[in-house]
JSON list of C-alpha atoms in Angstrom, two decimals:
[
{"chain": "E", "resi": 189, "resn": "UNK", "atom": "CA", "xyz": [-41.83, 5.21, -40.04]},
{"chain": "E", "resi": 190, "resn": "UNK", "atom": "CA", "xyz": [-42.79, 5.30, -36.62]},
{"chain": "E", "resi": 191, "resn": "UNK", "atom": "CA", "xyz": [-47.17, 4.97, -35.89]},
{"chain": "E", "resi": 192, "resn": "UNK", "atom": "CA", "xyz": [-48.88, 6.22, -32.77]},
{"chain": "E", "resi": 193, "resn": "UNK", "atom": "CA", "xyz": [-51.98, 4.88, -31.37]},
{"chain": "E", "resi": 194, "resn": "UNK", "atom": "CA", "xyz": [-53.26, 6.60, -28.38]},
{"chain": "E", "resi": 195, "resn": "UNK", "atom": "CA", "xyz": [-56.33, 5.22, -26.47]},
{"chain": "E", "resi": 196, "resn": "UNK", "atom": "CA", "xyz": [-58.62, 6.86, -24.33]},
{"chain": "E", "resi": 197, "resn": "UNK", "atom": "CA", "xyz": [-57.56, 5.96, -20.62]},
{"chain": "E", "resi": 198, "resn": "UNK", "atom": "CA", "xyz": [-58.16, 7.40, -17.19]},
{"chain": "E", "resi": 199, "resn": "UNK", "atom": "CA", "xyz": [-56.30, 9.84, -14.77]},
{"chain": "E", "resi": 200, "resn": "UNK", "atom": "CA", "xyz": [-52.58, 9.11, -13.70]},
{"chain": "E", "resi": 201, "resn": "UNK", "atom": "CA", "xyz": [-51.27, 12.16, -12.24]},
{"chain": "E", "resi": 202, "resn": "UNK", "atom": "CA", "xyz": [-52.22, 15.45, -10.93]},
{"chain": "E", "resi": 203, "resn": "UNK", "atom": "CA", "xyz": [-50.85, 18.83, -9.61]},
{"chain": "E", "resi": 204, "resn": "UNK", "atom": "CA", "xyz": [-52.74, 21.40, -8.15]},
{"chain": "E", "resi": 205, "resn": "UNK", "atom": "CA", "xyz": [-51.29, 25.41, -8.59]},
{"chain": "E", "resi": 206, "resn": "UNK", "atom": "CA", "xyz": [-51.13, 28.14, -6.03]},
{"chain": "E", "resi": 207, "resn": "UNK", "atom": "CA", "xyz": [-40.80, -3.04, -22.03]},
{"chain": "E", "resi": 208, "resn": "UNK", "atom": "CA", "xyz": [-39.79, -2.47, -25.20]},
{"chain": "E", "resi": 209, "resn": "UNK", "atom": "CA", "xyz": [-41.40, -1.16, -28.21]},
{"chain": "E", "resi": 210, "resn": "UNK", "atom": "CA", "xyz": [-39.56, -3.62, -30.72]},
{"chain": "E", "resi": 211, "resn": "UNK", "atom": "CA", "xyz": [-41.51, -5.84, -33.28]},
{"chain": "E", "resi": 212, "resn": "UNK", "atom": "CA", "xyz": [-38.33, -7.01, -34.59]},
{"chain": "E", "resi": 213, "resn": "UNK", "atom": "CA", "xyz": [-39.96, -6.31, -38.04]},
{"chain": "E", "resi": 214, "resn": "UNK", "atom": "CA", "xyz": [-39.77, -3.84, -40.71]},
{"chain": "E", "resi": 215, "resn": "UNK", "atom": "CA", "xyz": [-42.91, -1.98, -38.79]},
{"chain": "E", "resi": 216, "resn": "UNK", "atom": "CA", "xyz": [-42.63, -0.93, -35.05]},
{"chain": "E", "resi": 217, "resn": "UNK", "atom": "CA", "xyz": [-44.02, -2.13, -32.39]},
{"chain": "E", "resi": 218, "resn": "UNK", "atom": "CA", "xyz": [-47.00, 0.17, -30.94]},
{"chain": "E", "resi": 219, "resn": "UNK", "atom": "CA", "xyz": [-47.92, 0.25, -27.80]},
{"chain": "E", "resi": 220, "resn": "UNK", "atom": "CA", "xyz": [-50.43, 2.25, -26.22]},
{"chain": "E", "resi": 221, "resn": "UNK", "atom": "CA", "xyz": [-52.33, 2.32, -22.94]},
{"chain": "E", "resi": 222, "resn": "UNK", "atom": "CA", "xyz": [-53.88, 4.12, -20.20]},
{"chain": "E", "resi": 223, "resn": "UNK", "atom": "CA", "xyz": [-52.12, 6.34, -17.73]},
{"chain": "E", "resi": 224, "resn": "UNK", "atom": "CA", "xyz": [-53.90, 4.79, -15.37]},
{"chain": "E", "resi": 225, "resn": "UNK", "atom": "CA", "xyz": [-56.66, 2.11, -14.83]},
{"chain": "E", "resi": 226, "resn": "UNK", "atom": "CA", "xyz": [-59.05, 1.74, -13.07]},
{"chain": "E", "resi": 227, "resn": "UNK", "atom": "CA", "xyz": [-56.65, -0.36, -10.36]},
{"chain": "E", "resi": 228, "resn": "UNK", "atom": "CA", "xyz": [-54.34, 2.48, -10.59]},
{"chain": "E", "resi": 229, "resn": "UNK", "atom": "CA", "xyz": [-51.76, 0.53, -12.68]},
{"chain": "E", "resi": 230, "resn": "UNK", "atom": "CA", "xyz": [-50.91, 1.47, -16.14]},
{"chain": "E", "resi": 231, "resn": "UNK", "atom": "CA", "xyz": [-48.71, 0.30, -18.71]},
{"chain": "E", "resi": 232, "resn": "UNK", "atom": "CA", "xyz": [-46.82, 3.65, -19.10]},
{"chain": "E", "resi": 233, "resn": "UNK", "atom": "CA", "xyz": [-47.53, 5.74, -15.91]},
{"chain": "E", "resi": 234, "resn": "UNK", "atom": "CA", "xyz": [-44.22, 5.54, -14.48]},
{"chain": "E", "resi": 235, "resn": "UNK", "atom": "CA", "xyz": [-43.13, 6.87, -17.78]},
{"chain": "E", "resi": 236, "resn": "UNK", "atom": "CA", "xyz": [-44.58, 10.50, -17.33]},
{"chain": "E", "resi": 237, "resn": "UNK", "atom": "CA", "xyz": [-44.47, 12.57, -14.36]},
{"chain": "E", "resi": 238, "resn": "UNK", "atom": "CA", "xyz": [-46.16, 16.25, -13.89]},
{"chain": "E", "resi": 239, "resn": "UNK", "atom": "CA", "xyz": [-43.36, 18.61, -13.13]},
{"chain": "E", "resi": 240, "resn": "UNK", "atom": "CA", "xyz": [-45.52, 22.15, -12.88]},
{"chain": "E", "resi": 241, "resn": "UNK", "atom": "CA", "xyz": [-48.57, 23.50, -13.40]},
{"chain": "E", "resi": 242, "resn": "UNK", "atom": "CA", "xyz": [-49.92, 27.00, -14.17]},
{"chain": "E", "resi": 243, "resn": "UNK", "atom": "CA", "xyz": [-50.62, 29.56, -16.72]},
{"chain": "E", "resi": 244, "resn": "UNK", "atom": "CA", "xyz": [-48.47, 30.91, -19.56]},
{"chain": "E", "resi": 245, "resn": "UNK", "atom": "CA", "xyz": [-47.00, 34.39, -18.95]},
{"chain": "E", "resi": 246, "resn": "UNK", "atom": "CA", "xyz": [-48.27, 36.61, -22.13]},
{"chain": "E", "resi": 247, "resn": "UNK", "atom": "CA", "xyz": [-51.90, 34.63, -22.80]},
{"chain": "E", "resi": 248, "resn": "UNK", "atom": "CA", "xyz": [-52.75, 33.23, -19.64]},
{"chain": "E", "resi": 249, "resn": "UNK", "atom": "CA", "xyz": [-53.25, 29.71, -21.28]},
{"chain": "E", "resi": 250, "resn": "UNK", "atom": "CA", "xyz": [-52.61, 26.40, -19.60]},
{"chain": "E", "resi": 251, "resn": "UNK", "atom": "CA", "xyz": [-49.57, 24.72, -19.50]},
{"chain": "E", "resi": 252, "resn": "UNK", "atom": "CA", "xyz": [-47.93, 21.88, -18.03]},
{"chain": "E", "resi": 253, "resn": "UNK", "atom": "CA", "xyz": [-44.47, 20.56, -17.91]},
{"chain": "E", "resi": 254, "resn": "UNK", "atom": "CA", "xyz": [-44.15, 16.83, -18.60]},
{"chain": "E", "resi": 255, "resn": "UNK", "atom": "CA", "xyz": [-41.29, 15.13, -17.66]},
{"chain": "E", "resi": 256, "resn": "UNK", "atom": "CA", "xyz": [-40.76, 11.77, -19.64]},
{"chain": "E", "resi": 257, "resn": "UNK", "atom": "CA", "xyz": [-38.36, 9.37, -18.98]},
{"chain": "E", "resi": 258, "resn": "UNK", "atom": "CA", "xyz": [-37.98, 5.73, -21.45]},
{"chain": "E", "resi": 259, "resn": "UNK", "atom": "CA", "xyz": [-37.91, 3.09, -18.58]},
{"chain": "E", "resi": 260, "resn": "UNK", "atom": "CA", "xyz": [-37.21, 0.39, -22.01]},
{"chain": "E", "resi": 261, "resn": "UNK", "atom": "CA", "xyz": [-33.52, -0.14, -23.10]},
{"chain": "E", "resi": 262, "resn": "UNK", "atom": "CA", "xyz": [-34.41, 0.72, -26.83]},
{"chain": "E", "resi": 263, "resn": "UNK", "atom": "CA", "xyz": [-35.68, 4.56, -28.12]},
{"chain": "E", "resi": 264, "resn": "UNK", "atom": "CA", "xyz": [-39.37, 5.27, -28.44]},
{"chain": "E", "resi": 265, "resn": "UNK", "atom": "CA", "xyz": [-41.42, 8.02, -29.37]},
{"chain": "E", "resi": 266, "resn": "UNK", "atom": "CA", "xyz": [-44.51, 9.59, -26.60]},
{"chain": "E", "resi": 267, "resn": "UNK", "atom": "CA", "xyz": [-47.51, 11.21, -26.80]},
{"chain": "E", "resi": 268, "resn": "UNK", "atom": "CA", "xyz": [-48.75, 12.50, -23.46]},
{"chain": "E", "resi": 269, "resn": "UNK", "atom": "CA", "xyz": [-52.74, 13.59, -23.26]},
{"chain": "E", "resi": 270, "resn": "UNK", "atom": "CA", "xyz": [-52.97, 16.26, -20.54]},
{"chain": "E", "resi": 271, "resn": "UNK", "atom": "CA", "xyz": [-56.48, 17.98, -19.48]},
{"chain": "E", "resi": 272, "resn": "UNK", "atom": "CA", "xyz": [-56.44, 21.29, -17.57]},
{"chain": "E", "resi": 273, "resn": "UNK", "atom": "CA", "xyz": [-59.50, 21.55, -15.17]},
{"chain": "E", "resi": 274, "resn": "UNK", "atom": "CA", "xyz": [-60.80, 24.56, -13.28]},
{"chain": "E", "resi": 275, "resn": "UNK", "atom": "CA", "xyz": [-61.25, 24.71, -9.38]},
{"chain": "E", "resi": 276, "resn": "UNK", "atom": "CA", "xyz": [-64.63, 23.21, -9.65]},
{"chain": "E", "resi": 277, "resn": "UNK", "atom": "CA", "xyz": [-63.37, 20.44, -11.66]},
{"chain": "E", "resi": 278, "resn": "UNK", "atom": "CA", "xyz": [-64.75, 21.70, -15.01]},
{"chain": "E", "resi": 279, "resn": "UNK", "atom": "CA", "xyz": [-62.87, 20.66, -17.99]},
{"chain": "E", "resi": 280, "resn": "UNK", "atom": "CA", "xyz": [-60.86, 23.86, -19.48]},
{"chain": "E", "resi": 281, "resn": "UNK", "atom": "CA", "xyz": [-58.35, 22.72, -22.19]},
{"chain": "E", "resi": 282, "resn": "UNK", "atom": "CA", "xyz": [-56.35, 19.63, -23.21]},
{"chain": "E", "resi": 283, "resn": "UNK", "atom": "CA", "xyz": [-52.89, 19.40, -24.92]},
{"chain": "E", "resi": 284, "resn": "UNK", "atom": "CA", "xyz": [-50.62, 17.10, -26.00]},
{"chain": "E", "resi": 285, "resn": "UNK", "atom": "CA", "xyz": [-46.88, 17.15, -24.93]},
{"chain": "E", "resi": 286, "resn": "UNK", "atom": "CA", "xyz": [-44.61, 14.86, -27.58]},
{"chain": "E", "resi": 287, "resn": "UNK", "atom": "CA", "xyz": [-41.30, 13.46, -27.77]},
{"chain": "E", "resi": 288, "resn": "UNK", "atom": "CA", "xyz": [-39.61, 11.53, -30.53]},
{"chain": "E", "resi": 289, "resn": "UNK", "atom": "CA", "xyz": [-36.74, 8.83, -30.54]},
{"chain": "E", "resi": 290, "resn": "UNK", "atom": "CA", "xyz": [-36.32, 9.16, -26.94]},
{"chain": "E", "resi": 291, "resn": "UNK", "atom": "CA", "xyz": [-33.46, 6.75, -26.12]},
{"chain": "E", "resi": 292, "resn": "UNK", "atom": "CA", "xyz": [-33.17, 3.88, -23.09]},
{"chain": "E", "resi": 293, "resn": "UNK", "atom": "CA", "xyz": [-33.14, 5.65, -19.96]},
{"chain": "E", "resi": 294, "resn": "UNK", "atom": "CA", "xyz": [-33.13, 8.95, -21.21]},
{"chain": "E", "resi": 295, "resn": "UNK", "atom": "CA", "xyz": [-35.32, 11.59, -19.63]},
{"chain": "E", "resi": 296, "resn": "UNK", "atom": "CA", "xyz": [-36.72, 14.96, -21.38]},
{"chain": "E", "resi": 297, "resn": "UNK", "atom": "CA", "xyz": [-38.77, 17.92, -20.15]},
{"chain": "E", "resi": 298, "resn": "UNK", "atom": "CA", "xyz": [-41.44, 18.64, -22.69]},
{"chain": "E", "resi": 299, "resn": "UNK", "atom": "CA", "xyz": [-44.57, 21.18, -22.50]},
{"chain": "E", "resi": 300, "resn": "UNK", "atom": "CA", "xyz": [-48.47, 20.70, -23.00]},
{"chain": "E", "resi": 301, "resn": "UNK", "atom": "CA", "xyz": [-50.37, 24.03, -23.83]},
{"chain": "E", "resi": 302, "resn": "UNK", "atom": "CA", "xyz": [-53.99, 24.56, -23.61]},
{"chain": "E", "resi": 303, "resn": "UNK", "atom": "CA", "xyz": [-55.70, 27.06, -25.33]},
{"chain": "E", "resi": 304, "resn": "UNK", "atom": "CA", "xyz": [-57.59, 30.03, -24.22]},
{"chain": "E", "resi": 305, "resn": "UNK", "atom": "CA", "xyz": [-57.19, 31.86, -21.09]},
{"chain": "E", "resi": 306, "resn": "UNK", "atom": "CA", "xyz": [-58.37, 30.22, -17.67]},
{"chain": "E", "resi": 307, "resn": "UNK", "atom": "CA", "xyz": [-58.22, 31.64, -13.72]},
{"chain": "E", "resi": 308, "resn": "UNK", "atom": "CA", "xyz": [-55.54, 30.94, -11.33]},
{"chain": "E", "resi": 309, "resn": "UNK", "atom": "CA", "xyz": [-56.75, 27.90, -9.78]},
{"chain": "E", "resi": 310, "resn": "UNK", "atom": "CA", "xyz": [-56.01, 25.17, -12.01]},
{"chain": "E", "resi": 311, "resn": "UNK", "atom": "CA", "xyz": [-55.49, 21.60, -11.98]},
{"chain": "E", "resi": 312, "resn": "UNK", "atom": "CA", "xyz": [-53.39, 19.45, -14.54]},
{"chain": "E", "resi": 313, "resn": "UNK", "atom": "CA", "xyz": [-54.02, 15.79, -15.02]},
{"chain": "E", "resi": 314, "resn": "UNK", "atom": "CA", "xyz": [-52.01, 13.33, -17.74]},
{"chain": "E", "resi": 315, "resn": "UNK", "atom": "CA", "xyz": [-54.80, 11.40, -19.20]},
{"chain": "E", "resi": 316, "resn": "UNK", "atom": "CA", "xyz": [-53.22, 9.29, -21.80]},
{"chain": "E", "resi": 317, "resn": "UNK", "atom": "CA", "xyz": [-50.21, 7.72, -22.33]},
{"chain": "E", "resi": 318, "resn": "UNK", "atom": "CA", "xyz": [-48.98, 6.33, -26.12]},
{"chain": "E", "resi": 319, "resn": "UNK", "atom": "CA", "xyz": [-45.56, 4.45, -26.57]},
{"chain": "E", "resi": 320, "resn": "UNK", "atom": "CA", "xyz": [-44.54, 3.67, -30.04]},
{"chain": "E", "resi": 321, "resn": "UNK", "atom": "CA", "xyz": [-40.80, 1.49, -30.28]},
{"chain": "E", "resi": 322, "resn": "UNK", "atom": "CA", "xyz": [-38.49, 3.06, -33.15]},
{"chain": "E", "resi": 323, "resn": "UNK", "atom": "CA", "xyz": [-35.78, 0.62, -32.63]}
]
């Protein structure tokens, strides 16, 4: 059974519109951290990179397309915190963008949704960042 932690952490990434997990136990290894610190170094923010930006078709909702890609040599699972802010910086939305069992080197395209409709102009920011080893 595979645990997730995620901790509150700082930006990483945004876009504007218009090691291992292994314990070598019976329980993995988690592993969770900031996107980004306050240095602007974080344990998984080469993991997770913002691909686009923008608003679903049919609701007008927030969305963002996460790329994550397992820089480790053994499969772990993500969570990936993303906020959606307004042209004046004002918090809209958040969502959460997950993959499971991702394997060593492996890359996959996953999608955070907000909810609620929000204007044209927003930007997308990946917040947080959680790592949990399966293997």
């Amino acid at each position: 059974m595979a645990i997730l932690v995620v901790v509150g952490g700082s930006v990483a990434f945004a876009l504007h519109t218009g090691d291992d997990g292994d314990s070598g136990g019976t329980a993995p290894a988690v592993s969770t951290g900031p996107a980004q610190d306050a240095a602007g170094q974080g344990q998984f923010k080469d993991d997770v990179k913002i691909d686009s930006c923008g608003l679903t078709d049919f609701t007008k909702s927030p969305s963002a397309e996460v790329v994550i890609t397992n820089h480790g040599q053994k499969s772990a699972d993500y969570q990936v915190r993303v906020e959606f802010s307004d042209a004046t910086g004002h918090l809209i939305s958040q969502g959460v963008a997950t993959t499971t069992g991702l394997a060593g080197g492996a890359s996959v395209k996953e999608s955070a949704q907000g909810t609620g409709p929000a204007g044209d102009d927003i930007t997308c920011k990946v917040t947080e960042v959680g790592r949990t080893g399966v293997n």
